[in-house]
Coordinates of C-alpha atoms and ligand atoms in Angstrom, one line a residue:
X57 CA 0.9 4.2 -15.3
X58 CA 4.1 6.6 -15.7
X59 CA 6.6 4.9 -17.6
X60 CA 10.8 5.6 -17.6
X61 CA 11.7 7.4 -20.9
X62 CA 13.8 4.6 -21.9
X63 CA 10.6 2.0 -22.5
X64 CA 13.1 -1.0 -23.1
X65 CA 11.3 -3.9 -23.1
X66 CA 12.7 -6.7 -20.2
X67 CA 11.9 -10.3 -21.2
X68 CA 10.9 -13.2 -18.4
X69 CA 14.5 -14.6 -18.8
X70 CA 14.7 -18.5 -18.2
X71 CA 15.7 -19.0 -14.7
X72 CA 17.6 -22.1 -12.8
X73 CA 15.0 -23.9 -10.6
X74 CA 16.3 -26.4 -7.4
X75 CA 15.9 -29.6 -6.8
X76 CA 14.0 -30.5 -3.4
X77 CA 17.6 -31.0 -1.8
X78 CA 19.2 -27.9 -3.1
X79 CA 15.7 -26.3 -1.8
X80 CA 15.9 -28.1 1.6
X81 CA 19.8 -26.7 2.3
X82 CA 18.7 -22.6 0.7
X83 CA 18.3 -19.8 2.7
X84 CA 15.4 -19.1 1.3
X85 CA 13.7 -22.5 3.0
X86 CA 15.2 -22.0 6.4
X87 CA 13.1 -21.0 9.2
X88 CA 13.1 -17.3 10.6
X89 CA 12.1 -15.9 14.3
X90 CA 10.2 -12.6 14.1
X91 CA 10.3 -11.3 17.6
X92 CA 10.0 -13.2 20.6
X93 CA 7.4 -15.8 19.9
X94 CA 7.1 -16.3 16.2
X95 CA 9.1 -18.3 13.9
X96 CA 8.5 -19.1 10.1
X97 CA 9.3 -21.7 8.4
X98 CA 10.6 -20.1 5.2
X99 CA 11.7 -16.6 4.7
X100 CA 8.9 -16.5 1.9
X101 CA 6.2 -14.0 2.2
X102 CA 3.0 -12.8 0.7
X103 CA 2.8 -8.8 1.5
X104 CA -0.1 -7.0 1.7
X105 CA -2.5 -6.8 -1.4
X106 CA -6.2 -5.5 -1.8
X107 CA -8.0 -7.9 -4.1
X108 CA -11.4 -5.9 -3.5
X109 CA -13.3 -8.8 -1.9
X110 CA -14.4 -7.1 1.3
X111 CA -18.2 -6.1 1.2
X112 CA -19.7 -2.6 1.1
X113 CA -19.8 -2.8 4.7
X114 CA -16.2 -4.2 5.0
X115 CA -16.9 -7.9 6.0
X116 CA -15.4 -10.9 5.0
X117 CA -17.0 -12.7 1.9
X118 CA -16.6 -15.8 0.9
X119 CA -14.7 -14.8 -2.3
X120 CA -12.1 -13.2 -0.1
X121 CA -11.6 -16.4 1.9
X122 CA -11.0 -18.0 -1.1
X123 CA -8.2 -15.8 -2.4
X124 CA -6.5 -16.1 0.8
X125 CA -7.2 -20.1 1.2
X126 CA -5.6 -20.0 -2.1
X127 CA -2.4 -18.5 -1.4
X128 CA -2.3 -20.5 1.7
X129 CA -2.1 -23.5 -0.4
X130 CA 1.8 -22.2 -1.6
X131 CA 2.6 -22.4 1.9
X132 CA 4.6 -19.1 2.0
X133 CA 6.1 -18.8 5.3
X134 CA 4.0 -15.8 5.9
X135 CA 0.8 -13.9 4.1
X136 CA 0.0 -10.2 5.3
X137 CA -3.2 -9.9 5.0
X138 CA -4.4 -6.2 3.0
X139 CA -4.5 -2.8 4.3
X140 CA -7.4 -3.3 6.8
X141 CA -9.1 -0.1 8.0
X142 CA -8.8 0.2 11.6
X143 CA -11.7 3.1 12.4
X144 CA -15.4 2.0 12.3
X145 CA -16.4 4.6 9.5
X146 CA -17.9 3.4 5.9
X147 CA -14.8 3.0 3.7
X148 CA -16.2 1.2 1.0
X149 CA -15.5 -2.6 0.0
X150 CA -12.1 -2.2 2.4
X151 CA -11.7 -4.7 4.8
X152 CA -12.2 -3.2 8.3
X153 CA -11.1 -3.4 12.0
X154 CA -12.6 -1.1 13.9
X155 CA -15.3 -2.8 15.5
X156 CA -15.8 -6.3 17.5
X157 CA -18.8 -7.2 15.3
X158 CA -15.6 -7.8 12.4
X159 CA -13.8 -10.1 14.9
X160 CA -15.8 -13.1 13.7
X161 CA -15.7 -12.9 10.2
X162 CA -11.6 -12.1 11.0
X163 CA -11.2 -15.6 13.1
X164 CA -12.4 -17.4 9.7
X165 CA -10.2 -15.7 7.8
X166 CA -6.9 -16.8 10.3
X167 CA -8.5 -20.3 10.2
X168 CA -8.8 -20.7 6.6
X169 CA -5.3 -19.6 5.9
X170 CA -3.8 -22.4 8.8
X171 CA -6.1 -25.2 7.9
X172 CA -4.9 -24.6 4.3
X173 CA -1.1 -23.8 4.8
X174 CA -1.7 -27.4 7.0
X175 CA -0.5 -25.1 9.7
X176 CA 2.7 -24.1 7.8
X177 CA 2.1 -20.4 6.9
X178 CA 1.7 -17.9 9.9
X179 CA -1.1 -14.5 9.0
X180 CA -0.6 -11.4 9.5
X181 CA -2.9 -8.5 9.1
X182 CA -1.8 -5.0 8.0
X183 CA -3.4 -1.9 9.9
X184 CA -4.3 0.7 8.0
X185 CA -5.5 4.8 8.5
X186 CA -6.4 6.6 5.5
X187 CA -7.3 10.2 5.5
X188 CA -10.4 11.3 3.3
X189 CA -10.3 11.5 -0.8
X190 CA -12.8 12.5 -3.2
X191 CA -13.5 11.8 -6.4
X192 CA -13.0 14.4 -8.6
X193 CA -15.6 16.6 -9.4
X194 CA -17.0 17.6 -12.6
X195 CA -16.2 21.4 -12.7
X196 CA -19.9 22.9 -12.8
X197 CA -20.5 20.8 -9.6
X198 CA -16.6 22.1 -7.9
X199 CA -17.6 26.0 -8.8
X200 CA -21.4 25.8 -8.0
X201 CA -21.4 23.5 -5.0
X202 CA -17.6 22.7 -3.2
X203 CA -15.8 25.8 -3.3
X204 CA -16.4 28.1 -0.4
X205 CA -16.2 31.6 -1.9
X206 CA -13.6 33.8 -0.1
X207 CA -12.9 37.9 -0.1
X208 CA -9.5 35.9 -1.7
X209 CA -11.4 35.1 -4.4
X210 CA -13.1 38.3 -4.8
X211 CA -9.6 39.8 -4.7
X212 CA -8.4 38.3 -7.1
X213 CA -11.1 38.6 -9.8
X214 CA -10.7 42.3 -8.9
X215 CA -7.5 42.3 -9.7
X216 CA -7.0 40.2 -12.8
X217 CA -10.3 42.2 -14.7
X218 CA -9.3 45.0 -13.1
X219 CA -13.5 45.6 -12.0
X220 CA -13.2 47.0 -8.5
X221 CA -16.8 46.0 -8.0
X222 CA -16.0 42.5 -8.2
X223 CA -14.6 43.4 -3.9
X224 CA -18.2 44.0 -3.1
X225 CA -19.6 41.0 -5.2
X226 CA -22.2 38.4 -3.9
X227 CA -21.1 34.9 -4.1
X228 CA -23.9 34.7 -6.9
X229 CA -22.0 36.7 -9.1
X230 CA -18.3 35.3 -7.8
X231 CA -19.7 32.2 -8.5
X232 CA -20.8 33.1 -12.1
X233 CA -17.7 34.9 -12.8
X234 CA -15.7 31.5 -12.1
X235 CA -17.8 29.4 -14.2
X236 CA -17.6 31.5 -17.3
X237 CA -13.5 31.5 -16.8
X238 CA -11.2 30.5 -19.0
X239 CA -8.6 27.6 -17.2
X240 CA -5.8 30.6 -17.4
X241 CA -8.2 32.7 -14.9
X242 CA -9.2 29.9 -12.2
X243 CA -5.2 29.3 -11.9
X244 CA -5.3 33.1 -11.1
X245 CA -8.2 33.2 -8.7
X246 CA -8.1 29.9 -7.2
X247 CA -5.4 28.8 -4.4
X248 CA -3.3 26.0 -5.4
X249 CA -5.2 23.1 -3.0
X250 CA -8.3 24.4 -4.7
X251 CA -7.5 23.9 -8.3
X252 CA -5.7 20.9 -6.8
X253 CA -9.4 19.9 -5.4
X254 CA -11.4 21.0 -8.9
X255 CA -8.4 18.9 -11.0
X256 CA -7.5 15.7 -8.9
X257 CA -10.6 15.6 -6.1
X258 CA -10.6 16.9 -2.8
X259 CA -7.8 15.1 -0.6
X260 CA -6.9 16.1 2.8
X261 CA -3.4 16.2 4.5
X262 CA -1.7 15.6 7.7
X263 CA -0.8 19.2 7.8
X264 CA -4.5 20.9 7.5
X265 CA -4.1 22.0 10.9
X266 CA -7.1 24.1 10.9
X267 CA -9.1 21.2 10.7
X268 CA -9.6 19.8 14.0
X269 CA -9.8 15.7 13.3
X270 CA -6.4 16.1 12.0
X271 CA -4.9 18.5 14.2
X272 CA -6.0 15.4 16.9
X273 CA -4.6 13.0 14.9
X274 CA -1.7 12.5 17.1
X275 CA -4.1 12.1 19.8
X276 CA -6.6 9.5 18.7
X277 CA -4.4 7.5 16.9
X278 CA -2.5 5.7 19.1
X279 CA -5.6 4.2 21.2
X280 CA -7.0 3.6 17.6
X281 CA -4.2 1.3 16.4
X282 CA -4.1 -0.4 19.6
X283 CA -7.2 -1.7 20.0
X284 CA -7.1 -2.7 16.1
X285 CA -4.2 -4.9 17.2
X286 CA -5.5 -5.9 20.1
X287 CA -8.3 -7.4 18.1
X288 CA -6.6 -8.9 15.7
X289 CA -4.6 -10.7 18.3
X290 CA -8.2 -12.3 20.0
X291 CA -9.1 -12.8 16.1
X292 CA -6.1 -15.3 16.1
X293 CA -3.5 -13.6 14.1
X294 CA -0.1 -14.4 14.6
X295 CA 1.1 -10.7 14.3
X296 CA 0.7 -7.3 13.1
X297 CA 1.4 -5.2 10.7
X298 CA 1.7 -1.4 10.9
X299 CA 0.7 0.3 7.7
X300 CA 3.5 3.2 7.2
X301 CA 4.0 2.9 3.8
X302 CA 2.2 4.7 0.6
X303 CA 0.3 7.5 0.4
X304 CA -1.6 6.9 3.5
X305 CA -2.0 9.0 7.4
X306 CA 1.2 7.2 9.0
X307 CA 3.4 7.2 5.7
X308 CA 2.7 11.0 5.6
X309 CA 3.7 11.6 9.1
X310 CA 7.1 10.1 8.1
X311 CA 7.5 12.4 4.9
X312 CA 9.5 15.1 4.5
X313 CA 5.9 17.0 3.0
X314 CA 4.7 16.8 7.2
X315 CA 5.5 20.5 7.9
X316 CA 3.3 20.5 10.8
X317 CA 4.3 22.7 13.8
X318 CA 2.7 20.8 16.7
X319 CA 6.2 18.8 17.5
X320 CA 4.9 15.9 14.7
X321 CA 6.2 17.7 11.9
X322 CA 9.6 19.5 10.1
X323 CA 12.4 17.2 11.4
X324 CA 12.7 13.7 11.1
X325 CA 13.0 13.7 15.0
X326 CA 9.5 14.9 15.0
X327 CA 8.0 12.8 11.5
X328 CA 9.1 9.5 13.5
X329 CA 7.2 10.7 17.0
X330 CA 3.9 9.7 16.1
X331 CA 4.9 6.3 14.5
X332 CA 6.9 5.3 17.5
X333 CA 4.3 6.6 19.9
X334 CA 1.6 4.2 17.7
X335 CA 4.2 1.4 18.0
X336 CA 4.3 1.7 22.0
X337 CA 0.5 2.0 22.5
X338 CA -0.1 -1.2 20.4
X339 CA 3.1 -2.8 22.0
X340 CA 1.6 -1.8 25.2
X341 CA -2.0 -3.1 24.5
X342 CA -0.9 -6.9 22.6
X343 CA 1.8 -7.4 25.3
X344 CA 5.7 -7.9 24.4
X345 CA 5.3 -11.4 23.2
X346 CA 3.4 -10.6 20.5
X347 CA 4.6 -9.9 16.7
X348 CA 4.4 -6.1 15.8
X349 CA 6.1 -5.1 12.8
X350 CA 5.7 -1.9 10.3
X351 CA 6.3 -1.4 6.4
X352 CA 7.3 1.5 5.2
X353 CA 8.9 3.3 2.3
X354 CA 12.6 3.1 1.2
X355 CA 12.4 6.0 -0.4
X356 CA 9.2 7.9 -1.7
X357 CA 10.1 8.8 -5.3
X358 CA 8.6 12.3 -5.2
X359 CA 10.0 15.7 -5.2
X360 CA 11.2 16.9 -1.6
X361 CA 9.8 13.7 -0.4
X362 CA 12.0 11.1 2.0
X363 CA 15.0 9.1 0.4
X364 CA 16.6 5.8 1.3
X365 CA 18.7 8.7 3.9
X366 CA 15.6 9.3 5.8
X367 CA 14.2 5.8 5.3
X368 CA 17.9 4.4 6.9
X369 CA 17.4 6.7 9.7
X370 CA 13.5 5.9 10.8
X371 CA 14.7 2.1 9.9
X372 CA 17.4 2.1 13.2
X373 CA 14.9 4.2 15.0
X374 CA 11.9 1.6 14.4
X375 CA 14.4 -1.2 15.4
X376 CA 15.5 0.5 18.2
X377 CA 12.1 0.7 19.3
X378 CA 11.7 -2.7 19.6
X379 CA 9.9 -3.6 16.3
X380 CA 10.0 -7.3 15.3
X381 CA 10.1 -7.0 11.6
X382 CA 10.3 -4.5 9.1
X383 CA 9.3 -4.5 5.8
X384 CA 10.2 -2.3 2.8
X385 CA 8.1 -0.6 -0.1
X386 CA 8.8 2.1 -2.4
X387 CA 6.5 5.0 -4.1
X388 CA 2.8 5.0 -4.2
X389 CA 2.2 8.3 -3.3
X390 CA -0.7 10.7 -4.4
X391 CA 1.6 14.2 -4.9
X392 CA 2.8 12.7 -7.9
X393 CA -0.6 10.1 -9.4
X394 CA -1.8 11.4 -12.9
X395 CA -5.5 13.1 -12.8
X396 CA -8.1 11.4 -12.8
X397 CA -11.1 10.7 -14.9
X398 CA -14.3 13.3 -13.4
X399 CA -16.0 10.9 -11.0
X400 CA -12.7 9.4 -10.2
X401 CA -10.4 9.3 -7.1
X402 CA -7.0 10.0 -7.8
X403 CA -4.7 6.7 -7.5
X404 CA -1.5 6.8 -6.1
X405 CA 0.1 4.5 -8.2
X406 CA -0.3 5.6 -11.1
X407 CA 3.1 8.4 -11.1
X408 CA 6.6 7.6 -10.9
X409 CA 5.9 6.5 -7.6
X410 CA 3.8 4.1 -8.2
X411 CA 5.9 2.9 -11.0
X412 CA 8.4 2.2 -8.0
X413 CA 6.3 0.5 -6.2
X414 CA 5.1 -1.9 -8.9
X415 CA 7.6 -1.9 -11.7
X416 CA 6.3 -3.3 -15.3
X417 CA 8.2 -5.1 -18.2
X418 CA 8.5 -1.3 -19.4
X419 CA 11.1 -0.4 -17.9
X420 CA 15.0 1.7 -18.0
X421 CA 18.4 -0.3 -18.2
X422 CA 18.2 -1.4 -14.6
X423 CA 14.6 -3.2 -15.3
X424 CA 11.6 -3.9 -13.2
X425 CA 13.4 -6.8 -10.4
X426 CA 14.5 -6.3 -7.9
X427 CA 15.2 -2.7 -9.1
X428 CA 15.1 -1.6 -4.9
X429 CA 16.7 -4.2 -3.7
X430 CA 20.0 -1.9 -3.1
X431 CA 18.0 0.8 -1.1
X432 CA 16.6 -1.9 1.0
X433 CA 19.9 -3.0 1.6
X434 CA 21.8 -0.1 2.7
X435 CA 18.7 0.3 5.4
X436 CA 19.4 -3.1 6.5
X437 CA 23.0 -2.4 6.6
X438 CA 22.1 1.0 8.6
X439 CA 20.0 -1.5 11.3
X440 CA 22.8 -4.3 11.6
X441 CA 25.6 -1.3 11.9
X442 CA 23.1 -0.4 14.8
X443 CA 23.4 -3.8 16.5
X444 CA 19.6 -4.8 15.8
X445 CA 18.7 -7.9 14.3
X446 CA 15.5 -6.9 13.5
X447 CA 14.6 -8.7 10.1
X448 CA 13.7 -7.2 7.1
X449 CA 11.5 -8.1 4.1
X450 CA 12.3 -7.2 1.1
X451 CA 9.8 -6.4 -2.0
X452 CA 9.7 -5.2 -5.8
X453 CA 10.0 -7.5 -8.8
X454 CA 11.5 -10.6 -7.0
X455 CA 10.0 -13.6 -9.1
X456 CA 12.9 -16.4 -8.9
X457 CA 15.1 -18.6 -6.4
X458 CA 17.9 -17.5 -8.0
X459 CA 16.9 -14.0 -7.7
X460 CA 15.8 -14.4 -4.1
X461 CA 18.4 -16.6 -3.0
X462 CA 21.0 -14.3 -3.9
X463 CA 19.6 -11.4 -2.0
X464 CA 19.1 -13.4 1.1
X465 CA 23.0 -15.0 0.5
X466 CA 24.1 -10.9 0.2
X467 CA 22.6 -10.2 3.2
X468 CA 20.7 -7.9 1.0
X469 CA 17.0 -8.4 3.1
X470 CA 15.9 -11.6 5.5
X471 CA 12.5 -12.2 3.3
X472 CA 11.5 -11.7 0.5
X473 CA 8.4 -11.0 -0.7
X474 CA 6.7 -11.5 -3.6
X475 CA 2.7 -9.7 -4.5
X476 CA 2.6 -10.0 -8.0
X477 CA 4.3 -13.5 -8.8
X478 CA 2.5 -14.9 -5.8
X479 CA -0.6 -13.9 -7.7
X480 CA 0.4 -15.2 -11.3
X481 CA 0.6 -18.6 -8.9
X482 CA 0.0 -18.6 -6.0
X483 CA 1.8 -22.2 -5.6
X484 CA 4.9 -21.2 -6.7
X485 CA 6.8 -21.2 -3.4
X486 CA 5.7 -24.5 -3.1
X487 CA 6.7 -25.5 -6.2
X488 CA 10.2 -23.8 -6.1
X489 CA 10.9 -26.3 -2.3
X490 CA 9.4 -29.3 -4.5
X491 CA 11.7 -28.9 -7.3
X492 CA 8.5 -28.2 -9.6
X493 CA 10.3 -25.2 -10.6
X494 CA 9.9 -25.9 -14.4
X495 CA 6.1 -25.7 -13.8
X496 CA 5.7 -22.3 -12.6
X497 CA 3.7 -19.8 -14.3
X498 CA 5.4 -16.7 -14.2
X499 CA 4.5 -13.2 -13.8
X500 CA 4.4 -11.2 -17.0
X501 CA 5.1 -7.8 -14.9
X502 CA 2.5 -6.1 -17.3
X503 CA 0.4 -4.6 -14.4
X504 CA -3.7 -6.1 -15.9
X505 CA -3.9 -6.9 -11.7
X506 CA -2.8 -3.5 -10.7
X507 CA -4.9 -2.2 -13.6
X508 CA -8.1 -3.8 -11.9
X509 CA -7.2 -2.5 -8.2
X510 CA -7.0 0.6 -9.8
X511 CA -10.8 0.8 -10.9
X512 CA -11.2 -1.0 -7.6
X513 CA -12.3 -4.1 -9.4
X514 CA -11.8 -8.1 -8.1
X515 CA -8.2 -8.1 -8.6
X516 CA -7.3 -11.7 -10.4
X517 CA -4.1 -12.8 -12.7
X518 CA -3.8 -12.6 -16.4
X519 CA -2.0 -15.8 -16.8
X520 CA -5.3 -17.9 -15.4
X521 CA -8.6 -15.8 -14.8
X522 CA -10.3 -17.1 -17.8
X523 CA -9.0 -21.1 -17.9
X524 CA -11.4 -23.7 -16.9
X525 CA -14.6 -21.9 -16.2
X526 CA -16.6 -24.4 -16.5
X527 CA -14.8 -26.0 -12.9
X528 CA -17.8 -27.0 -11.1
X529 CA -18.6 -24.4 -7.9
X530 CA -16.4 -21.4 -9.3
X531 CA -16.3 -18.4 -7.4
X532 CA -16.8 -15.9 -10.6
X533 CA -16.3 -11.9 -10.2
X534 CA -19.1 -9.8 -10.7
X535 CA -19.0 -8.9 -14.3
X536 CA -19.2 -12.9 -14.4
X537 CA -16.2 -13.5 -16.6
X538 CA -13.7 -14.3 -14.6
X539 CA -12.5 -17.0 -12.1
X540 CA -11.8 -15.4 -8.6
X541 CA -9.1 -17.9 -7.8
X542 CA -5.8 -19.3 -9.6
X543 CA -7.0 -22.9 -11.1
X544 CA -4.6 -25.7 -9.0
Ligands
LIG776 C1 -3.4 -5.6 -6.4 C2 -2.4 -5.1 -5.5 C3 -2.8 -4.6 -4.2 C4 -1.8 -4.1 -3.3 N1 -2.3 -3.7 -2.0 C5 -1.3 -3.4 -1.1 C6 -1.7 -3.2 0.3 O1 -2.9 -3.3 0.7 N2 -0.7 -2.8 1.1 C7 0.6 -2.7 0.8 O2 1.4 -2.4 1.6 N3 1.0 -3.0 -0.5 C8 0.1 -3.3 -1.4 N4 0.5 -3.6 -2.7 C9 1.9 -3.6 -3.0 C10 2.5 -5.0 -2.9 O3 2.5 -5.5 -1.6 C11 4.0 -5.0 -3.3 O4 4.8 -4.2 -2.5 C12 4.2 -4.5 -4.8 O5 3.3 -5.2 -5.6 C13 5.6 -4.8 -5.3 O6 5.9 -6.2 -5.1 P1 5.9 -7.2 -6.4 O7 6.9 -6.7 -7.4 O8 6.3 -8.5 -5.8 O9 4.5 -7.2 -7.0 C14 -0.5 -4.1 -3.6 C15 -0.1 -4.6 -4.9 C16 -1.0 -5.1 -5.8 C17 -0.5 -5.6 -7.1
LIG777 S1 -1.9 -9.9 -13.9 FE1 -0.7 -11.7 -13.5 S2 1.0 -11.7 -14.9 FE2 0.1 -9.7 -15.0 S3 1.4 -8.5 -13.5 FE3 -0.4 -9.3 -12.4 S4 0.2 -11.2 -11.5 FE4 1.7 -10.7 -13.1

């Protein structure tokens, strides 16, 4: 992962802890509406995280019951269940939403988390689209077997060994050409999304408007979305969540990169259009009763990419809309992830964005908590300004009460979430309102979690993956060394 120049190392400072009491009367512990029907019970919140549990055909497995039955135990006042794919198309060990036959598997999942929250925490699912990404290719394959050979191509070959014959050339001998060039020469011949496509994988955009499934993406996604949330309502959970954050279709829409000239691209007018007009068909289709909230990005972290401006901006329009929550990321964007291995899909958290979105130990003056909190404030600044009360969740390096406390006292965010911590223990909220503070183990902020999403791996904690495995009935991950679930 892309690390700030400065590298100063941040230590886990010791932390004041309350007692049950001075929990009881904290903001943090005080109940919260979302919308018209739903309340928490504590603005504490697990977001969104993929632990790679789903199965090839992305169903629930047992193991992923467990890691949610395990948070549920903390009794945040809210999980969001991970980015869930809402199409019915293979997507790998993803959990999926895009077909009744998931809804039964789904209604286990919602009655796991209640039964073991005791009915405290309220579930949430995040609703994902994703457009298509390879792995990267191993050159020989990319110059013999991807690349369509142009008269571009022969151009430029032309051109840069000055061989007119190379104009009339069969794709044979194009092809030959390219795989005897040097790197200098394919930069010369190649357009930029092909070397981008031999170097990082294949990875479509919002804007390949020649393609027709995403010219028609504003057409089909709407009615996609909706009856995603629509089953997710019958499966029992108590809201949704709008995936317009990261590196993914909607989040795209949103960025300044969208330069598509169909009215859902250029200004931030037209970006927004297709996330509103998602909003309204799954408002329409769950009814106005129902919780329907989004997360997205305060700012993007990439070059010509959105800023906490922009973010502000969609923030008061999403209210405006009639959201019931929103909830803020940062980063995790593809234009800026580090290449990958051959064989490997790019990740999008592996740049400067990504470093944003999941802050390490590693870190510049400012340090890894809390280190958005400001940007995320300003947009709920921009919302209140607005007169919406729409609530906003805050994320990114919160691990204390102190620390979370202070942002709700500022008026800085209305929730605050917490991925990584929540996965060092997942009791810790729980802890923090019993005045078991001192027995909280804490997130190191090294990143071994995001490490193992990255290969796609069962994502599991550090601090407790290989204690007690000889626990009688352990769910263990594949490779067989390591506990699934944080030890009680
Ligand atoms: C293993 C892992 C998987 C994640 N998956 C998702 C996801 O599915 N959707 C999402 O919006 N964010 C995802 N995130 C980002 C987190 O929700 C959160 O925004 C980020 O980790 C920063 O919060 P933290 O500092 O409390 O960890 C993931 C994070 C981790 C560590
Ligand atoms: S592995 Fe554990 S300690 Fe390390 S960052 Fe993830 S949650 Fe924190």
């Amino acid at each position: 992962m892309w690390k700030p120049s400065e590298r100063i190392k941040h230590r886990i400072e010791d932390t004041f802890w309350p007692t049950p009491s001075e929990a009881e009367q904290s903001l943090l512990f005080s109940p919260i509406k979302m919308g018209k029907t739903l309340s928490l019970e504590q603005r504490t919140w697990v977001p969104a995280m993929v632990p790679w549990r789903a199965t090839e055909a992305g169903e629930i497995t047992p193991e992923l019951l467990a890691w949610y039955g395990r948070f549920a135990q903390g009794r945040p006042g809210a999980i969001v269940v991970e980015a869930t794919g809402i199409r019915d198309i293979p997507s790998g060990p993803l959990l999926r939403i895009g077909h009744s036959r998931f809804l039964k598997g789904l209604e286990q999942l919602v009655a796991t988390i209640h039964e073991q929250s005791n009915g405290h925490t309220r579930v949430l699912i995040q609703l994902i689209d994703f457009l298509r990404i390879r792995r990267r290719p191993g050159r020989e394959k990319f110059l013999n077997q991807f690349l369509k050979v142009t008269s571009a191509h022969r151009q430029n070959l032309a051109r840069c060994l000055s061989d007119d014959s190379l104009l009339e050339a069969t794709e044979n001998v194009v092809r030959t050409h390219l795989l005897a060039a040097e790197s200098t020469l394919l930069d010369e011949v190649l357009s930029r999304r092909e070397l981008e496509s031999l170097r990082f994988g294949l990875r479509e955009r919002v804007t390949d408007m020649e393609q027709e499934h995403i010219r028609n993406l504003p057409q089909v996604l709407p009615e996609l979305f909706a009856q995603a949330a629509v089953r997710a309502q019958s499966a029992g959970f108590d809201g949704v969540e709008l995936h317009y954050a990261h590196a993914y279709t909607m989040a795209s829409f949103l960025s300044r990169h969208n330069t598509r000239d169909d009215a859902y691209g250029g200004s931030r007018e037209q970006r927004v259009r297709l996330p509103l007009e998602v909003y309204s068909a799954v408002r329409n289709a769950v009814g106005s009763d129902y919780c329907v909230g989004a997360r997205y990005l305060c700012d993007e972290i990439i070059e010509g990419g959105n800023d906490v401006d922009d973010a502000t901006w969609f923030g008061v329009e999403f209210a405006r809309a009639g959201m019931d929550y929103l909830s803020l990321s940062t980063g995790g964007k593809f234009e800026d992830a580090k290449q990958p291995k051959v064989g490997w899909a790019a990740y999008p958290y592996t740049g400067q964005s990504g470093y944003e979105c999941m802050p390490t130990v590693i870190s510049d003056a400012v340090g890894p908590f809390g280190r958005q909190i400001p940007k995320q404030a300003r947009i709920r600044a921009a919302i209140r300004g607005a007169e919406f009360d729409t609530p906003i969740v805050v994320a990114g390096g919160i691990h204390s009460f102190e620390q979370a406390e202070s942002i709700l006292q500022c008026g800085h965010g209305d929730i605050v979430a917490a991925a990584r911590q929540s996965i060092a223990d997942p009791d810790w909220f729980r802890k923090v309102q019993l005045g078991q503070g001192q027995s909280i183990r804490r997130c190191l902020f090294t990143n071994y979690c995001e490490a193992l999403d990255q290969k796609h791996k069962q994502v599991t904690g550090q601090l407790w993956d290989k204690e007690s495995l000889d626990e009688p009935g352990l769910l263990m991950s594949t490779d067989g060394k390591r506990r699934l679930t944080a030890p009680k």
